[in-house]
Amino acid sequence: MKGKVLDITQSDAIVSLNDGSTMDISLSKLPIHINIGDMVDIPFSTLESLNNNVFNHDTLGNNKIVDFF
């Protein structure tokens, strides 16, 4: 899916997708040396692929109970 870079932070880029939605994507998933205004190819075909846990390696899992006291 193609998108246009709207803003870049130290670790993420805000990308406007072709369908009108906006996404915060890690810079590690995008080509190096991108600039604001560049068109990028996002490495997934549909937003449903994100919702269906296709990118499990991109999510944090915490299935342990932590005792803070």
Short mmCIF file of C-alpha atoms in Angstrom, two decimals, residues 5-68:
data_model
loop_
_atom_site.label_atom_id
_atom_site.label_comp_id
_atom_site.label_asym_id
_atom_site.label_seq_id
_atom_site.Cartn_x
_atom_site.Cartn_y
_atom_site.Cartn_z
CA VAL A 5 5.18 10.76 4.71
CA LEU A 6 3.59 13.64 6.63
CA ASP A 7 5.98 13.90 9.60
CA ILE A 8 9.05 12.14 10.97
CA THR A 9 10.10 11.76 14.62
CA GLN A 10 13.18 10.05 16.09
CA SER A 11 11.60 6.59 15.82
CA ASP A 12 8.37 6.85 13.80
CA ALA A 13 6.88 8.36 10.68
CA ILE A 14 3.32 9.59 10.24
CA VAL A 15 2.12 8.29 6.87
CA SER A 16 -1.07 9.20 5.00
CA LEU A 17 -2.32 6.13 3.13
CA ASN A 18 -4.15 6.02 -0.22
CA ASP A 19 -7.46 5.21 1.47
CA GLY A 20 -7.32 8.45 3.48
CA SER A 21 -6.27 6.91 6.80
CA THR A 22 -3.17 8.01 8.69
CA MET A 23 -0.74 5.65 10.40
CA ASP A 24 2.20 5.92 12.77
CA ILE A 25 4.82 3.49 11.42
CA SER A 26 8.21 2.60 12.87
CA LEU A 27 11.16 3.91 10.85
CA SER A 28 12.65 0.41 10.95
CA LYS A 29 9.80 -0.71 8.64
CA LEU A 30 10.45 2.04 6.09
CA PRO A 31 13.32 2.72 3.67
CA ILE A 32 16.30 4.61 5.07
CA HIS A 33 16.81 8.30 4.26
CA ILE A 34 13.12 9.12 3.78
CA ASN A 35 12.03 12.74 3.94
CA ILE A 36 8.75 14.50 4.61
CA GLY A 37 6.67 14.41 1.42
CA ASP A 38 8.21 11.20 0.07
CA MET A 39 5.96 8.44 -1.25
CA VAL A 40 6.66 5.10 0.44
CA ASP A 41 5.43 1.55 -0.05
CA ILE A 42 4.04 0.20 3.23
CA PRO A 43 4.84 -3.53 3.66
CA PHE A 44 1.22 -4.73 3.95
CA SER A 45 -1.59 -4.96 1.47
CA THR A 46 -4.62 -4.11 3.62
CA LEU A 47 -5.40 -2.70 7.02
CA GLU A 48 -7.16 -6.01 7.79
CA SER A 49 -3.76 -7.70 7.75
CA LEU A 50 -2.82 -5.59 10.76
CA ASN A 51 -6.07 -6.34 12.55
CA ASN A 52 -5.74 -10.10 11.92
CA ASN A 53 -2.35 -10.27 13.72
CA VAL A 54 -0.38 -10.94 10.55
CA PHE A 55 2.37 -8.75 12.00
CA ASN A 56 2.70 -10.50 15.37
CA HIS A 57 6.41 -9.75 15.40
CA ASP A 58 5.56 -6.03 15.53
CA THR A 59 3.46 -6.26 18.68
CA LEU A 60 4.49 -6.33 22.29
CA GLY A 61 3.21 -9.20 24.31
CA ASN A 62 2.90 -9.16 28.06
CA ASN A 63 1.37 -12.32 29.41
CA LYS A 64 3.08 -12.27 32.80
CA ILE A 65 1.72 -10.77 35.99
CA VAL A 66 4.06 -8.17 37.48
CA ASP A 67 4.02 -7.45 41.21
CA PHE A 68 4.97 -3.81 41.67
#
